GROMACS .gro file of C-alpha atoms in nm:
model
  373
    1UNK     CA    1   1.520  -0.734   1.909
    2UNK     CA    2   1.591  -0.574   1.571
    3UNK     CA    3   1.399  -0.257   1.489
    4UNK     CA    4   1.403  -0.142   1.126
    5UNK     CA    5   1.266   0.175   0.968
    6UNK     CA    6   1.313   0.362   0.638
    7UNK     CA    7   1.533   0.670   0.650
    8UNK     CA    8   1.238   0.909   0.598
    9UNK     CA    9   1.035   0.758   0.887
   10UNK     CA   10   1.144   1.005   1.158
   11UNK     CA   11   1.072   1.306   0.937
   12UNK     CA   12   0.696   1.258   0.960
   13UNK     CA   13   0.500   1.527   1.142
   14UNK     CA   14   0.120   1.555   1.142
   15UNK     CA   15  -0.012   1.887   1.004
   16UNK     CA   16  -0.356   1.840   1.169
   17UNK     CA   17  -0.617   2.085   1.039
   18UNK     CA   18  -0.395   2.189   0.746
   19UNK     CA   19  -0.409   1.837   0.600
   20UNK     CA   20  -0.581   1.813   0.259
   21UNK     CA   21  -0.787   1.524   0.400
   22UNK     CA   22  -0.852   1.365   0.737
   23UNK     CA   23  -0.762   1.024   0.875
   24UNK     CA   24  -1.084   1.019   1.080
   25UNK     CA   25  -1.328   0.951   0.795
   26UNK     CA   26  -1.432   0.637   0.610
   27UNK     CA   27  -1.306   0.363   0.841
   28UNK     CA   28  -1.377   0.223   1.185
   29UNK     CA   29  -1.126   0.346   1.442
   30UNK     CA   30  -1.067   0.053   1.675
   31UNK     CA   31  -0.993   0.140   2.038
   32UNK     CA   32  -0.738  -0.060   2.239
   33UNK     CA   33  -0.835  -0.212   2.576
   34UNK     CA   34  -0.633   0.030   2.787
   35UNK     CA   35  -0.788   0.334   2.619
   36UNK     CA   36  -1.138   0.187   2.659
   37UNK     CA   37  -1.073   0.148   3.031
   38UNK     CA   38  -0.947   0.507   3.051
   39UNK     CA   39  -1.241   0.649   2.855
   40UNK     CA   40  -1.486   0.467   3.083
   41UNK     CA   41  -1.363   0.673   3.378
   42UNK     CA   42  -1.341   1.022   3.224
   43UNK     CA   43  -1.554   1.250   3.447
   44UNK     CA   44  -1.783   1.540   3.362
   45UNK     CA   45  -1.989   1.625   3.056
   46UNK     CA   46  -1.719   1.522   2.810
   47UNK     CA   47  -1.693   1.189   2.989
   48UNK     CA   48  -2.066   1.134   2.940
   49UNK     CA   49  -2.029   1.215   2.571
   50UNK     CA   50  -1.739   0.972   2.541
   51UNK     CA   51  -1.939   0.688   2.694
   52UNK     CA   52  -2.236   0.753   2.463
   53UNK     CA   53  -2.020   0.786   2.149
   54UNK     CA   54  -1.825   0.460   2.178
   55UNK     CA   55  -1.955   0.132   2.040
   56UNK     CA   56  -1.852  -0.078   2.338
   57UNK     CA   57  -1.940  -0.408   2.171
   58UNK     CA   58  -1.733  -0.339   1.859
   59UNK     CA   59  -1.471  -0.142   2.059
   60UNK     CA   60  -1.462   0.151   1.820
   61UNK     CA   61  -1.574   0.513   1.795
   62UNK     CA   62  -1.918   0.586   1.658
   63UNK     CA   63  -1.956   0.764   1.326
   64UNK     CA   64  -2.177   1.036   1.180
   65UNK     CA   65  -2.199   1.024   0.798
   66UNK     CA   66  -1.879   0.821   0.791
   67UNK     CA   67  -1.690   1.068   1.012
   68UNK     CA   68  -1.560   0.988   1.360
   69UNK     CA   69  -1.809   1.149   1.600
   70UNK     CA   70  -1.521   1.339   1.767
   71UNK     CA   71  -1.405   1.504   1.444
   72UNK     CA   72  -1.527   1.864   1.441
   73UNK     CA   73  -1.612   2.091   1.148
   74UNK     CA   74  -1.249   2.209   1.128
   75UNK     CA   75  -1.134   1.845   1.093
   76UNK     CA   76  -0.974   1.854   1.439
   77UNK     CA   77  -1.008   1.587   1.709
   78UNK     CA   78  -1.215   1.696   2.008
   79UNK     CA   79  -1.063   1.429   2.234
   80UNK     CA   80  -0.723   1.585   2.162
   81UNK     CA   81  -0.865   1.934   2.220
   82UNK     CA   82  -1.048   1.852   2.542
   83UNK     CA   83  -0.820   1.595   2.705
   84UNK     CA   84  -0.480   1.632   2.534
   85UNK     CA   85  -0.263   1.405   2.317
   86UNK     CA   86  -0.201   1.146   2.591
   87UNK     CA   87  -0.571   1.056   2.585
   88UNK     CA   88  -0.574   0.948   2.222
   89UNK     CA   89  -0.625   0.576   2.166
   90UNK     CA   90  -0.338   0.369   2.027
   91UNK     CA   91  -0.470   0.379   1.669
   92UNK     CA   92  -0.498   0.759   1.664
   93UNK     CA   93  -0.171   0.809   1.849
   94UNK     CA   94   0.028   0.589   1.610
   95UNK     CA   95  -0.127   0.657   1.266
   96UNK     CA   96   0.022   0.675   1.005
   97UNK     CA   97   0.303   0.487   1.176
   98UNK     CA   98   0.268   0.116   1.107
   99UNK     CA   99   0.456  -0.183   1.243
  100UNK     CA  100   0.488  -0.539   1.115
  101UNK     CA  101   0.576  -0.790   1.388
  102UNK     CA  102   0.808  -1.083   1.332
  103UNK     CA  103   0.993  -1.297   1.584
  104UNK     CA  104   1.282  -1.089   1.714
  105UNK     CA  105   1.208  -0.808   1.470
  106UNK     CA  106   0.982  -0.507   1.427
  107UNK     CA  107   0.959  -0.335   1.090
  108UNK     CA  108   0.829   0.021   1.105
  109UNK     CA  109   0.680   0.208   0.812
  110UNK     CA  110   0.450   0.498   0.732
  111UNK     CA  111   0.112   0.434   0.575
  112UNK     CA  112   0.080   0.551   0.215
  113UNK     CA  113  -0.281   0.647   0.294
  114UNK     CA  114  -0.169   0.960   0.483
  115UNK     CA  115  -0.114   1.260   0.249
  116UNK     CA  116   0.190   1.386   0.441
  117UNK     CA  117   0.342   1.038   0.466
  118UNK     CA  118   0.271   0.976   0.096
  119UNK     CA  119   0.474   1.282   0.004
  120UNK     CA  120   0.766   1.158   0.216
  121UNK     CA  121   0.742   0.809   0.067
  122UNK     CA  122   0.712   0.912  -0.299
  123UNK     CA  123   0.928   1.223  -0.336
  124UNK     CA  124   1.292   1.299  -0.277
  125UNK     CA  125   1.583   1.196  -0.497
  126UNK     CA  126   1.773   1.011  -0.225
  127UNK     CA  127   1.769   0.633  -0.223
  128UNK     CA  128   1.562   0.472   0.048
  129UNK     CA  129   1.783   0.317   0.313
  130UNK     CA  130   1.669   0.107   0.606
  131UNK     CA  131   1.804   0.192   0.949
  132UNK     CA  132   1.838  -0.080   1.210
  133UNK     CA  133   1.888  -0.067   1.583
  134UNK     CA  134   1.917  -0.361   1.820
  135UNK     CA  135   1.772  -0.371   2.169
  136UNK     CA  136   1.821  -0.636   2.440
  137UNK     CA  137   1.458  -0.763   2.442
  138UNK     CA  138   1.415  -1.128   2.350
  139UNK     CA  139   1.103  -1.312   2.244
  140UNK     CA  140   0.991  -1.639   2.094
  141UNK     CA  141   0.669  -1.672   1.895
  142UNK     CA  142   0.468  -1.987   1.951
  143UNK     CA  143   0.455  -2.058   1.579
  144UNK     CA  144   0.695  -1.883   1.347
  145UNK     CA  145   0.855  -2.027   1.033
  146UNK     CA  146   1.201  -1.875   1.068
  147UNK     CA  147   1.336  -2.067   0.768
  148UNK     CA  148   1.071  -1.922   0.537
  149UNK     CA  149   1.120  -1.577   0.687
  150UNK     CA  150   1.493  -1.578   0.609
  151UNK     CA  151   1.416  -1.677   0.248
  152UNK     CA  152   1.160  -1.397   0.220
  153UNK     CA  153   1.415  -1.154   0.365
  154UNK     CA  154   1.678  -1.261   0.112
  155UNK     CA  155   1.433  -1.221  -0.175
  156UNK     CA  156   1.308  -0.884  -0.054
  157UNK     CA  157   1.663  -0.755  -0.012
  158UNK     CA  158   1.729  -0.827  -0.381
  159UNK     CA  159   1.392  -0.682  -0.484
  160UNK     CA  160   1.466  -0.357  -0.300
  161UNK     CA  161   1.810  -0.347  -0.462
  162UNK     CA  162   1.677  -0.379  -0.818
  163UNK     CA  163   1.382  -0.146  -0.750
  164UNK     CA  164   1.638   0.129  -0.688
  165UNK     CA  165   1.848   0.034  -0.990
  166UNK     CA  166   1.828   0.327  -1.232
  167UNK     CA  167   1.913   0.125  -1.543
  168UNK     CA  168   1.597  -0.088  -1.509
  169UNK     CA  169   1.257   0.034  -1.628
  170UNK     CA  170   0.956   0.006  -1.397
  171UNK     CA  171   0.814  -0.268  -1.620
  172UNK     CA  172   1.136  -0.472  -1.601
  173UNK     CA  173   1.134  -0.436  -1.221
  174UNK     CA  174   0.774  -0.555  -1.202
  175UNK     CA  175   0.850  -0.861  -1.414
  176UNK     CA  176   1.153  -0.945  -1.201
  177UNK     CA  177   0.982  -0.926  -0.862
  178UNK     CA  178   0.672  -1.111  -0.984
  179UNK     CA  179   0.876  -1.390  -1.144
  180UNK     CA  180   1.088  -1.439  -0.832
  181UNK     CA  181   0.774  -1.448  -0.617
  182UNK     CA  182   0.621  -1.704  -0.856
  183UNK     CA  183   0.929  -1.925  -0.834
  184UNK     CA  184   0.933  -1.905  -0.455
  185UNK     CA  185   0.560  -1.983  -0.442
  186UNK     CA  186   0.620  -2.294  -0.650
  187UNK     CA  187   0.883  -2.413  -0.401
  188UNK     CA  188   0.666  -2.343  -0.097
  189UNK     CA  189   0.362  -2.515  -0.250
  190UNK     CA  190   0.573  -2.820  -0.335
  191UNK     CA  191   0.754  -2.820   0.001
  192UNK     CA  192   1.093  -2.788  -0.171
  193UNK     CA  193   1.239  -2.511   0.045
  194UNK     CA  194   1.592  -2.626  -0.036
  195UNK     CA  195   1.542  -2.504  -0.395
  196UNK     CA  196   1.458  -2.144  -0.300
  197UNK     CA  197   1.819  -2.022  -0.277
  198UNK     CA  198   1.891  -2.155  -0.626
  199UNK     CA  199   1.575  -1.991  -0.761
  200UNK     CA  200   1.676  -1.656  -0.612
  201UNK     CA  201   2.024  -1.681  -0.765
  202UNK     CA  202   1.877  -1.782  -1.101
  203UNK     CA  203   1.639  -1.485  -1.097
  204UNK     CA  204   1.930  -1.248  -1.034
  205UNK     CA  205   2.079  -1.356  -1.368
  206UNK     CA  206   1.753  -1.330  -1.562
  207UNK     CA  207   1.727  -1.051  -1.818
  208UNK     CA  208   1.398  -0.869  -1.875
  209UNK     CA  209   1.279  -0.622  -2.132
  210UNK     CA  210   0.996  -0.373  -2.155
  211UNK     CA  211   0.742  -0.510  -2.401
  212UNK     CA  212   0.535  -0.188  -2.429
  213UNK     CA  213   0.250  -0.407  -2.549
  214UNK     CA  214  -0.043  -0.165  -2.531
  215UNK     CA  215  -0.288  -0.431  -2.650
  216UNK     CA  216  -0.170  -0.659  -2.370
  217UNK     CA  217  -0.203  -0.377  -2.120
  218UNK     CA  218  -0.555  -0.302  -2.243
  219UNK     CA  219  -0.660  -0.666  -2.200
  220UNK     CA  220  -0.514  -0.692  -1.852
  221UNK     CA  221  -0.652  -0.362  -1.723
  222UNK     CA  222  -0.996  -0.427  -1.873
  223UNK     CA  223  -1.014  -0.775  -1.720
  224UNK     CA  224  -0.887  -0.666  -1.378
  225UNK     CA  225  -1.093  -0.347  -1.330
  226UNK     CA  226  -1.389  -0.562  -1.224
  227UNK     CA  227  -1.188  -0.666  -0.918
  228UNK     CA  228  -1.275  -0.330  -0.759
  229UNK     CA  229  -1.641  -0.439  -0.757
  230UNK     CA  230  -1.544  -0.719  -0.517
  231UNK     CA  231  -1.386  -0.479  -0.268
  232UNK     CA  232  -1.540  -0.279   0.012
  233UNK     CA  233  -1.577   0.087  -0.089
  234UNK     CA  234  -1.483   0.315   0.201
  235UNK     CA  235  -1.557   0.648   0.035
  236UNK     CA  236  -1.827   0.723  -0.220
  237UNK     CA  237  -1.599   0.945  -0.428
  238UNK     CA  238  -1.367   0.647  -0.484
  239UNK     CA  239  -1.648   0.461  -0.658
  240UNK     CA  240  -1.689   0.760  -0.892
  241UNK     CA  241  -1.315   0.754  -0.968
  242UNK     CA  242  -1.327   0.383  -1.061
  243UNK     CA  243  -1.636   0.435  -1.280
  244UNK     CA  244  -1.459   0.715  -1.468
  245UNK     CA  245  -1.149   0.498  -1.516
  246UNK     CA  246  -1.364   0.215  -1.657
  247UNK     CA  247  -1.453   0.438  -1.951
  248UNK     CA  248  -1.098   0.394  -2.078
  249UNK     CA  249  -1.184   0.035  -2.177
  250UNK     CA  250  -1.480   0.091  -2.408
  251UNK     CA  251  -1.263   0.019  -2.711
  252UNK     CA  252  -0.909  -0.105  -2.768
  253UNK     CA  253  -0.824   0.140  -3.048
  254UNK     CA  254  -0.936   0.440  -2.845
  255UNK     CA  255  -0.737   0.310  -2.548
  256UNK     CA  256  -0.426   0.273  -2.761
  257UNK     CA  257  -0.451   0.635  -2.877
  258UNK     CA  258  -0.493   0.760  -2.519
  259UNK     CA  259  -0.210   0.545  -2.386
  260UNK     CA  260   0.032   0.647  -2.663
  261UNK     CA  261  -0.052   1.014  -2.610
  262UNK     CA  262  -0.005   0.978  -2.233
  263UNK     CA  263   0.335   0.818  -2.285
  264UNK     CA  264   0.451   1.078  -2.537
  265UNK     CA  265   0.299   1.393  -2.389
  266UNK     CA  266   0.326   1.320  -2.018
  267UNK     CA  267   0.556   1.032  -1.923
  268UNK     CA  268   0.840   1.132  -2.158
  269UNK     CA  269   0.822   1.498  -2.053
  270UNK     CA  270   0.813   1.412  -1.682
  271UNK     CA  271   1.028   1.100  -1.700
  272UNK     CA  272   1.238   1.157  -1.388
  273UNK     CA  273   0.947   1.239  -1.157
  274UNK     CA  274   0.722   0.970  -1.305
  275UNK     CA  275   0.979   0.690  -1.280
  276UNK     CA  276   1.076   0.793  -0.927
  277UNK     CA  277   0.716   0.766  -0.810
  278UNK     CA  278   0.675   0.426  -0.981
  279UNK     CA  279   0.992   0.298  -0.815
  280UNK     CA  280   0.897   0.424  -0.471
  281UNK     CA  281   0.543   0.287  -0.497
  282UNK     CA  282   0.675  -0.061  -0.574
  283UNK     CA  283   0.932  -0.033  -0.297
  284UNK     CA  284   0.670   0.077  -0.043
  285UNK     CA  285   0.439  -0.221  -0.108
  286UNK     CA  286   0.726  -0.471  -0.116
  287UNK     CA  287   0.892  -0.345   0.204
  288UNK     CA  288   0.567  -0.319   0.398
  289UNK     CA  289   0.384  -0.636   0.297
  290UNK     CA  290   0.610  -0.892   0.126
  291UNK     CA  291   0.757  -1.062   0.434
  292UNK     CA  292   0.407  -1.094   0.581
  293UNK     CA  293   0.385  -1.404   0.361
  294UNK     CA  294   0.559  -1.586   0.648
  295UNK     CA  295   0.217  -1.604   0.814
  296UNK     CA  296   0.006  -1.729   0.522
  297UNK     CA  297   0.254  -1.859   0.258
  298UNK     CA  298   0.097  -1.627  -0.004
  299UNK     CA  299   0.425  -1.503  -0.152
  300UNK     CA  300   0.305  -1.439  -0.507
  301UNK     CA  301  -0.001  -1.249  -0.382
  302UNK     CA  302   0.219  -1.009  -0.184
  303UNK     CA  303   0.430  -0.927  -0.492
  304UNK     CA  304   0.117  -0.903  -0.705
  305UNK     CA  305  -0.025  -0.646  -0.460
  306UNK     CA  306   0.276  -0.423  -0.533
  307UNK     CA  307   0.245  -0.460  -0.912
  308UNK     CA  308  -0.135  -0.433  -0.926
  309UNK     CA  309  -0.136  -0.124  -0.703
  310UNK     CA  310   0.135   0.052  -0.901
  311UNK     CA  311  -0.034  -0.022  -1.235
  312UNK     CA  312  -0.375   0.096  -1.117
  313UNK     CA  313  -0.247   0.414  -0.955
  314UNK     CA  314  -0.083   0.492  -1.290
  315UNK     CA  315  -0.401   0.405  -1.480
  316UNK     CA  316  -0.614   0.634  -1.263
  317UNK     CA  317  -0.360   0.910  -1.314
  318UNK     CA  318  -0.389   0.861  -1.690
  319UNK     CA  319  -0.766   0.905  -1.659
  320UNK     CA  320  -0.717   1.225  -1.456
  321UNK     CA  321  -0.465   1.355  -1.710
  322UNK     CA  322  -0.721   1.303  -1.985
  323UNK     CA  323  -1.001   1.457  -1.779
  324UNK     CA  324  -0.786   1.760  -1.688
  325UNK     CA  325  -0.719   1.849  -2.052
  326UNK     CA  326  -0.389   1.658  -2.056
  327UNK     CA  327  -0.248   1.820  -1.744
  328UNK     CA  328  -0.130   1.634  -1.435
  329UNK     CA  329   0.088   1.761  -1.150
  330UNK     CA  330   0.313   1.559  -0.922
  331UNK     CA  331   0.087   1.650  -0.629
  332UNK     CA  332  -0.211   1.503  -0.817
  333UNK     CA  333  -0.017   1.181  -0.879
  334UNK     CA  334   0.062   1.157  -0.509
  335UNK     CA  335  -0.302   1.229  -0.422
  336UNK     CA  336  -0.411   0.933  -0.633
  337UNK     CA  337  -0.165   0.713  -0.444
  338UNK     CA  338  -0.293   0.802  -0.098
  339UNK     CA  339  -0.657   0.784  -0.209
  340UNK     CA  340  -0.595   0.434  -0.348
  341UNK     CA  341  -0.411   0.330  -0.032
  342UNK     CA  342  -0.700   0.448   0.186
  343UNK     CA  343  -0.930   0.204   0.012
  344UNK     CA  344  -0.681  -0.083   0.048
  345UNK     CA  345  -0.476  -0.026   0.365
  346UNK     CA  346  -0.772   0.089   0.574
  347UNK     CA  347  -0.972  -0.226   0.505
  348UNK     CA  348  -0.849  -0.563   0.630
  349UNK     CA  349  -1.130  -0.733   0.433
  350UNK     CA  350  -0.997  -0.575   0.112
  351UNK     CA  351  -0.641  -0.694   0.180
  352UNK     CA  352  -0.773  -1.046   0.247
  353UNK     CA  353  -0.986  -1.049  -0.071
  354UNK     CA  354  -0.690  -0.929  -0.281
  355UNK     CA  355  -0.467  -1.199  -0.133
  356UNK     CA  356  -0.719  -1.468  -0.226
  357UNK     CA  357  -0.781  -1.336  -0.578
  358UNK     CA  358  -0.414  -1.284  -0.663
  359UNK     CA  359  -0.335  -1.636  -0.545
  360UNK     CA  360  -0.608  -1.822  -0.733
  361UNK     CA  361  -0.752  -1.614  -1.018
  362UNK     CA  362  -0.596  -1.697  -1.354
  363UNK     CA  363  -0.622  -1.330  -1.460
  364UNK     CA  364  -0.326  -1.263  -1.231
  365UNK     CA  365  -0.099  -1.546  -1.338
  366UNK     CA  366   0.250  -1.425  -1.420
  367UNK     CA  367   0.223  -1.477  -1.796
  368UNK     CA  368  -0.105  -1.281  -1.812
  369UNK     CA  369   0.035  -0.988  -1.615
  370UNK     CA  370   0.358  -0.993  -1.814
  371UNK     CA  371   0.160  -0.912  -2.130
  372UNK     CA  372   0.076  -0.575  -1.975
  373UNK     CA  373   0.440  -0.494  -1.902
   0.00000   0.00000   0.00000
C-alpha cells in the first residue's frame, strides 16, 4: 500500500476555541457505525443527552440553528470535554484530514475549509512536495480502472510540476491544465485510451500566453455567477457575499475600471503573495480531486473545479478589496478561500452538481473559459 501526503500535512494542529470559526456549524456531521454503537451505551445523564441528540435514522448529530448540539457557547465540543478525545466520532476525530482511496494507494490531504489548514496550504515559500511511504498491506478493488488511473497520475504529475513553475503566470497554468484535461476527456469519451500518452506529450510542448482580456473575463464571470444559485447554501452569510459580488457585473465598463485598478493597485504591489496563493489554490484542487475521475470519467470537470474555484476566490477578494476602501490583507484572502471551500467541500450535493455542470454546460467549454484568462 502506498500512502502519500503533502509535506505540510503533519504540521497541522487544531487550535480549538482559538479558531476564527468552527467546523461544527453549517453541515451535517455523519457518525460512523462504531461510534454510534459506543454512544448508545454511554451511561449517566450525559449518555441520556447523547441518545436524545443523535438522529439515529440519518446517523448524524442533531443541530440547533445550524450548530452541532454539542457545540457550546465557547465553540468547544462537549463530547470532548465530558468523555475525552477517544470518544469523538470518526468525522470529528479526522477533520480536516481527508483521504482519497484508490486501489493500493491512499492519498492524504488537509481540507481547505479549515482556517488553520488553509493557512498551511496557501502560505509558505517552499515548494509543495509529496511524501510517500509503503506498507505491506495488499488489496484489490472489485472494480478499478487501473489503466485510466495511471494516465490520470501521469497527467497530474505534469500539472503539479507546471503549477510550481515560477516562469508561468497563473492564467497560463490554468489554460494548460484545462486543455490537457479536455484532450484526455476526448480520448476517454471516444474510448481511445492509447492516444492519451501522445496527448500528454503534445500538451507539454504547447505554449500559452496570458490574454488579459478583461471583456472576456467579465463575460465569463457574469455568465457563471448564476451557478451559485444552483448550489446548496450552507451558511446564510455566504449568500450575502455572493450577492455583493454580483454587483460587479452591472456594467462592463465599470467592471473594467475596477479590474484594472485591482490589478494595478493590489496585484502588482502584492505580486509575490498573490501569485503564491493562486498557485497553491490550483495545486490543492488538482492534487485532492483530479484523480477521483477514475471513478466517474469526469476528467475535464475535475480540472474545471480547480480553475473555477481559483477564479471565483479571486473575484470575491476583488469585491472585498473594493468594499474595504481598496485594502486587502493576505489573511483576508485566505479567509475567502476557506469560506468558499466550506460551501463546496462540505456538501457532496454541491460537488456532484458542479461535476455535472462543468461536464455538460457550454459556458464551461475550454474556449469560453480561455477568454477569461
